[in-house]
XYZ file of C-alpha atoms in Angstrom:
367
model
C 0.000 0.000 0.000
C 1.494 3.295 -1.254
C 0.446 6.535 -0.139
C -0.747 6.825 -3.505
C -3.093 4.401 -3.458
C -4.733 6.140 -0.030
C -5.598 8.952 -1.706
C -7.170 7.226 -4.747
C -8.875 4.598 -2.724
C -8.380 2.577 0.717
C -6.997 -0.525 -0.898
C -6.142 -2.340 2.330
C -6.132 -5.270 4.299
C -8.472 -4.959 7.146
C -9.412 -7.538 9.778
C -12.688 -7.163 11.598
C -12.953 -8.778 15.040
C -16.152 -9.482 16.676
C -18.554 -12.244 17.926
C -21.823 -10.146 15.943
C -22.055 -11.899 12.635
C -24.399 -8.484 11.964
C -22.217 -5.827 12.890
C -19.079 -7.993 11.178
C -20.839 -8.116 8.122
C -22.303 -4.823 8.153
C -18.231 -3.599 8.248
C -17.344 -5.933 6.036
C -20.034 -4.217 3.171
C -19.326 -0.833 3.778
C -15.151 -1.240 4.194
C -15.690 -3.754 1.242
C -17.076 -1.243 -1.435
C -14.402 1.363 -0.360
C -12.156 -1.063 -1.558
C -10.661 -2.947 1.322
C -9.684 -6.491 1.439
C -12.037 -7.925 4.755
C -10.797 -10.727 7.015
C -12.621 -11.809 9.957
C -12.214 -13.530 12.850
C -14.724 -14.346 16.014
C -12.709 -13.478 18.839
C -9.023 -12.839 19.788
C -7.812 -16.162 19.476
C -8.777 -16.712 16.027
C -7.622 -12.530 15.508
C -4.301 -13.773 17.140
C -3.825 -16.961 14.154
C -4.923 -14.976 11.010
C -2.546 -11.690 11.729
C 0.607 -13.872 12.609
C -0.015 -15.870 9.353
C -0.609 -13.141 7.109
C -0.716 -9.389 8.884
C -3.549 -6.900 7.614
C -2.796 -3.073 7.688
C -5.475 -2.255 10.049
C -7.690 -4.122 12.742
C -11.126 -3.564 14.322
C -11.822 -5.317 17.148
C -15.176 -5.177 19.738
C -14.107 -4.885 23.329
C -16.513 -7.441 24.507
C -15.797 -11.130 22.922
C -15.391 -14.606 24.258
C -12.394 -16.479 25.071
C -9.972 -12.986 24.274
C -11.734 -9.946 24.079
C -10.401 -6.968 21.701
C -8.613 -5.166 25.124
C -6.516 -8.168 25.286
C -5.948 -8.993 21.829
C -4.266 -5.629 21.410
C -2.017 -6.508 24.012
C -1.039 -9.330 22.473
C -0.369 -7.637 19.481
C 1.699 -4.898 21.060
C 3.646 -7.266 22.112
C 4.546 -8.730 18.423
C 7.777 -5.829 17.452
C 7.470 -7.359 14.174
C 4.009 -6.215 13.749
C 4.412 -2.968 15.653
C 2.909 -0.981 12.305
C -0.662 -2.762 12.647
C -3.425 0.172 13.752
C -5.647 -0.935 15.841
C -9.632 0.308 16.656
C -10.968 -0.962 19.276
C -15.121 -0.918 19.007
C -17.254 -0.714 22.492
C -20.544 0.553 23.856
C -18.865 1.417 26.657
C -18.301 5.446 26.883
C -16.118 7.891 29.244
C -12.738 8.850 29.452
C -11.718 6.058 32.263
C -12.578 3.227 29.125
C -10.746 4.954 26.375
C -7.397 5.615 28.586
C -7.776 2.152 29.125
C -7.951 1.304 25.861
C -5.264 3.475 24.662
C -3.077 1.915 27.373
C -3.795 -1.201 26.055
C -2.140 -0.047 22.880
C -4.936 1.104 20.826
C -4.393 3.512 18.170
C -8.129 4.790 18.302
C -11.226 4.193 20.414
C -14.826 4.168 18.471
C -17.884 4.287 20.259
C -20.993 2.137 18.943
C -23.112 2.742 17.197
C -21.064 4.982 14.425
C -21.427 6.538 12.051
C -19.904 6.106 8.840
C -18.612 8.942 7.895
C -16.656 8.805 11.500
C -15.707 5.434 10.782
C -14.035 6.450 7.475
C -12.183 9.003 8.805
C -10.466 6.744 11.735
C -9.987 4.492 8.909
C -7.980 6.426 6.586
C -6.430 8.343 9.497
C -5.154 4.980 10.445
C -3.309 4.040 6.768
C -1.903 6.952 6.604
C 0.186 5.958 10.102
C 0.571 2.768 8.662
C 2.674 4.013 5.970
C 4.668 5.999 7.879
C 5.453 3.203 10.414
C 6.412 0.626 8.042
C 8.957 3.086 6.244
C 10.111 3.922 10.008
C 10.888 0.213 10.094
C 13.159 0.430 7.376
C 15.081 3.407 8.562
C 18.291 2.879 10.294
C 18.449 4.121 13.803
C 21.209 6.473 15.011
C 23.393 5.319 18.387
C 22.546 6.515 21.547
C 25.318 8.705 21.808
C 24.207 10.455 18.321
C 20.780 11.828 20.023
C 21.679 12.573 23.711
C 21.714 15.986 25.413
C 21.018 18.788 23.284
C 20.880 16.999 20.360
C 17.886 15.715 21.639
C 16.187 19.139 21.221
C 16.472 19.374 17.399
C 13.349 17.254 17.057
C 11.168 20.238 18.431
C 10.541 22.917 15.430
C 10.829 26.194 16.033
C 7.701 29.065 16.209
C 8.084 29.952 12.333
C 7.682 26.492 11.579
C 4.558 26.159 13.547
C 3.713 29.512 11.061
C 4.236 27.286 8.010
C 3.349 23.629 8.578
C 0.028 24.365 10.320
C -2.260 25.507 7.459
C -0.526 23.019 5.396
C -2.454 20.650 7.731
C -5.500 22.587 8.161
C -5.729 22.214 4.309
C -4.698 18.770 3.843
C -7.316 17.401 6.620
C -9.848 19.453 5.572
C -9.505 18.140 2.142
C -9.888 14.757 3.908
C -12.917 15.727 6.054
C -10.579 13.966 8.848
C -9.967 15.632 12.604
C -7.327 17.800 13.058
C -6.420 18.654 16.900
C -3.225 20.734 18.737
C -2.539 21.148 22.281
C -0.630 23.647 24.163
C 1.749 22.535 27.400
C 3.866 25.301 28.873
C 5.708 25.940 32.014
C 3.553 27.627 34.186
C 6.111 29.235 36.934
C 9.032 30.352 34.515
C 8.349 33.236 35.771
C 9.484 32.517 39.597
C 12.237 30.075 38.147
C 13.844 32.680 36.392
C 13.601 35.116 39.963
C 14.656 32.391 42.092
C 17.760 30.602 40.080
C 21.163 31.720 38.070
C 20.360 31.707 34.344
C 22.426 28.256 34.195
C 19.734 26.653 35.994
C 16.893 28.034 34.935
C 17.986 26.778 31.621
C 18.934 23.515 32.574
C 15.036 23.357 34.021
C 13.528 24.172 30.961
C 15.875 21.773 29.117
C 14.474 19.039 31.484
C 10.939 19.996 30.677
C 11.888 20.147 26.655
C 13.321 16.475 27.185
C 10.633 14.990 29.265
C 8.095 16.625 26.890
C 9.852 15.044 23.884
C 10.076 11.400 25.668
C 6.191 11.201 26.317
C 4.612 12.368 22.942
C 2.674 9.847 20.849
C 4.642 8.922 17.936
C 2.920 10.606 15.522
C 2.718 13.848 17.202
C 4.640 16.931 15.824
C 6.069 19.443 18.650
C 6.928 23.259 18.285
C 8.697 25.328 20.553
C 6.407 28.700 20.712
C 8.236 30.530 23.063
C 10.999 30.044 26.339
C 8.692 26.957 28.292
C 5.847 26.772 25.827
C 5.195 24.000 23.150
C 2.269 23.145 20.673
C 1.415 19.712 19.248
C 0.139 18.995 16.095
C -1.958 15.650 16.475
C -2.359 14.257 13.271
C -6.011 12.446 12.781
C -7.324 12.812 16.498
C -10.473 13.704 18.296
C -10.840 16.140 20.693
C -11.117 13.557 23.507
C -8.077 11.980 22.086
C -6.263 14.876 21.862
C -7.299 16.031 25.846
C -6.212 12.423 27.183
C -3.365 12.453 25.262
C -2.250 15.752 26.855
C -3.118 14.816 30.357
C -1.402 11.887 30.234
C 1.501 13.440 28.586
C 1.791 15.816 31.118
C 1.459 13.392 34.478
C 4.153 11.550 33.301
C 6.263 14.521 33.075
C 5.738 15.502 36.549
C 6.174 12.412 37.838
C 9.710 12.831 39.240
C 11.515 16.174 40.507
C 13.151 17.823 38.338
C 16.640 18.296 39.711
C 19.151 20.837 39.381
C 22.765 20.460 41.375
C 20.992 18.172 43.720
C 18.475 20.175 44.313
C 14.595 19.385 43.505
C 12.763 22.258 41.690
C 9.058 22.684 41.544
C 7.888 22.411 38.193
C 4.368 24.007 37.459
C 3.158 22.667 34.294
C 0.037 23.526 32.417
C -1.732 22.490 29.454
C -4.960 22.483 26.783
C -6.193 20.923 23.917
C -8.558 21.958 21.249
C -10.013 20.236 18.184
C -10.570 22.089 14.221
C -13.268 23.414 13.681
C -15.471 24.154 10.485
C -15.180 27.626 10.729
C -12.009 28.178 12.198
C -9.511 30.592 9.912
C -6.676 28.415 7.381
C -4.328 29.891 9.359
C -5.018 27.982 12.245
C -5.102 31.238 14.491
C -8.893 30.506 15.765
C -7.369 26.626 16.752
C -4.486 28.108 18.987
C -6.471 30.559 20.757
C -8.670 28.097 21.872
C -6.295 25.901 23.012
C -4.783 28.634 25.230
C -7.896 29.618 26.419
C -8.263 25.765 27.499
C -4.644 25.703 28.889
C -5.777 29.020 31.453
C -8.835 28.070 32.094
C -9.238 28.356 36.438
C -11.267 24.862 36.300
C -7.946 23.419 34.911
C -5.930 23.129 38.159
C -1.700 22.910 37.775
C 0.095 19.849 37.569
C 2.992 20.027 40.102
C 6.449 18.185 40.043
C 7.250 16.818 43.776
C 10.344 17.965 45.728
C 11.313 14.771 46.481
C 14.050 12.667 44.268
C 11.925 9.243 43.888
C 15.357 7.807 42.318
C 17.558 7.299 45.253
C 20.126 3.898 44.711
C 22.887 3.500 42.369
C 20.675 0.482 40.926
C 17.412 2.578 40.585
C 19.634 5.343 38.688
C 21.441 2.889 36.316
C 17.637 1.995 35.403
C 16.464 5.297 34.339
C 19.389 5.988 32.879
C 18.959 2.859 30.311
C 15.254 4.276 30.445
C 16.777 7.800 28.947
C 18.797 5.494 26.298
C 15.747 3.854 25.161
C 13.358 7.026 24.901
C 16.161 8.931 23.106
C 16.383 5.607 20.340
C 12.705 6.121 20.290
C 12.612 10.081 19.997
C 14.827 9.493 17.001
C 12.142 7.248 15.249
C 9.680 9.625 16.430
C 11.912 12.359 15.033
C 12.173 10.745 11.256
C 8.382 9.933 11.100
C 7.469 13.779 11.458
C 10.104 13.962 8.318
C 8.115 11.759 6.374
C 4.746 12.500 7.709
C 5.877 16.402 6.101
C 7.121 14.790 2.873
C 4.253 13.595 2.344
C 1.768 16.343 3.213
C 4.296 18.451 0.657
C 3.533 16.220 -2.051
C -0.236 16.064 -1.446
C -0.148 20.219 -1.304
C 1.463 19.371 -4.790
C -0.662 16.962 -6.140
C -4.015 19.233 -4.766
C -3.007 22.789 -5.245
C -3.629 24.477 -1.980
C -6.543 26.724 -1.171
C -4.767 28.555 1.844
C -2.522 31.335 1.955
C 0.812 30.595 5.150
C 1.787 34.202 5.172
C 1.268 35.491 8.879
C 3.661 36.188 11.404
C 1.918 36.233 14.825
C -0.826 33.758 16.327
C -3.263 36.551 18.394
């Protein structure tokens, strides 16, 4: 499947998971005449067979099955490396936040509440190839060594403010064009401020390196960071939901405040605050409308502070060898992270070129 053939038609291998012969076959039609090849299995252990003997691009699974349900299935497949570029839908009646952070921590790429519709259906779906694509050429790609993407090096993977300026209405247009959801969010350091009273420059800096780094280590693959100013980022997250987008950003941000942030020895308290917001119909090309209302989501009262604690959790030589082969692995996986935003903007360049583009990128300021 070539990114191509995506654009002209689906053209992919799906597998459909679920014990309803009814809603199975009513996927199987629709998927079908868009031009998908349909597999189907009855629950997780016959899921499990079929995608080790021959892998479809994408998989929709029910929650609710007998013998393994879909929760379990896609942590079966999660654990398969070799298979790591499947997407995975998991299906469910079930609604709420609590169900799809399960679900997503589970290893699901996206959560779809029954009954759907189809037009939502079709956008997860295509949303979902698209990623596909990008993580099988990821596969190919040689990593760099450890020592190549440490430190500061680290850092080059976050784009700067005037790249924000171009790339986003290049992806306002190209999901619009795709009738497919288009979502940011906004994480800053919310007492820069009082750092920058209270320390030396030196370690103020070294702070907000920290928060860069954690940042970086706890984005979803797919996701696209910009520095807008000294402590504040925005996301671009390709093909997700405002729910998606607002779970992804809390639990981005949790995991960053996890452990104190530590300068000389000393814990620092680390004020972090964040917001989401989704594209709307009516919002400007320039994605202006879409940032304010993610700020206005970040400093919203209701929205209470995450805090870092002042106490090192990492105390004994053994627990600091772990994170420290923790920081090795994150920065192998920042890399891959860092090549699939390269490809995911080589191909929204060629798509601009193939469909001329009906946006104008000259602005300077987001107000």
């Amino acid at each position: 499947m070539t990114d191509t053939d995506i654009i002209r038609g689906l053209q992919a291998r799906v597998l459909i998971v679920d014990d309803s012969y009814m809603v199975a076959e009513m996927l199987s039609t629709f998927l079908g005449r868009q031009g998908c090849e349909i597999s189907y299995a009855l629950d997780g252990v016959g899921a499990l067979a079929k995608l080790k003997e021959d892998p479809p691009d994408l998989i929709i699974a029910d929650w609710v099955m007998p013998n393994m349900d879909g929760l379990e299935l896609c942590k079966r497949l999660r654990q398969l490396p070799d298979l790591a570029w499947i997407y995975y839908i998991i299906m469910t009646a079930r609604e709420g936040n609590d169900n799809m952070e399960t679900a997503l921590e589970a290893g699901a790429d996206e959560f779809l509440s029954k009954p759907f519709q189809s037009a939502e259906l079709m956008t997860r779906v295509r949303a979902g190839l698209r990623i596909v694509e990008v993580r099988r050429q990821r596969l190919l790609q040689p990593t760099l060594s450890p020592t190549q993407i440490v430190g500061a090096d680290m850092l080059v993977a976050v784009g700067s403010r005037q790249d924000l300026v171009n790339r986003l209405p290049r992806y306002i247009a190209h999901y619009r064009s795709q009738q497919e959801p288009l979502s940011i969010f906004v994480l800053r350091l919310g007492n820069l401020a009082q750092l920058s009273r209270d320390l030396p420059p030196e370690q103020r800096q070294k702070v907000v390196d920290q928060f860069t780094l954690r940042l970086l280590q706890n984005l979803r693959q797919r996701d696209v960071l910009f520095r807008y100013d000294e402590g504040q980022f925005v996301a671009i997250l390709s093909g997700t939901t405002l729910p998606a987008a607002q779970l992804a950003v809390e639990r981005c941000g949790v995991r960053m405040v996890q452990q104190a942030f530590v300068v000389q020895d000393q814990p620092i308290e680390v004020h972090l605050q964040y917001g989401a917001a989704t594209l709307q119909p009516d919002d400007d090309n320039r994605g202006v409308n879409l940032l304010k209302r993610a700020a206005q989501a970040m400093r919203d009262p209701q929205h209470p502070n995450l805090i870092s604690p002042l106490v090192q959790v990492i105390t004994t030589p053994a627990e600091r060898e772990l994170q420290q082969k923790l920081t090795t692995l994150e920065a192998e996986n920042l890399e891959l992270r860092r090549r699939i935003g390269l490809l995911e903007e080589d191909n929204l360049a060629l798509k601009q070129r193939l469909q001329p583009a009906r946006v104008s990128s000259g602005f300077n300021e987001f107000s």
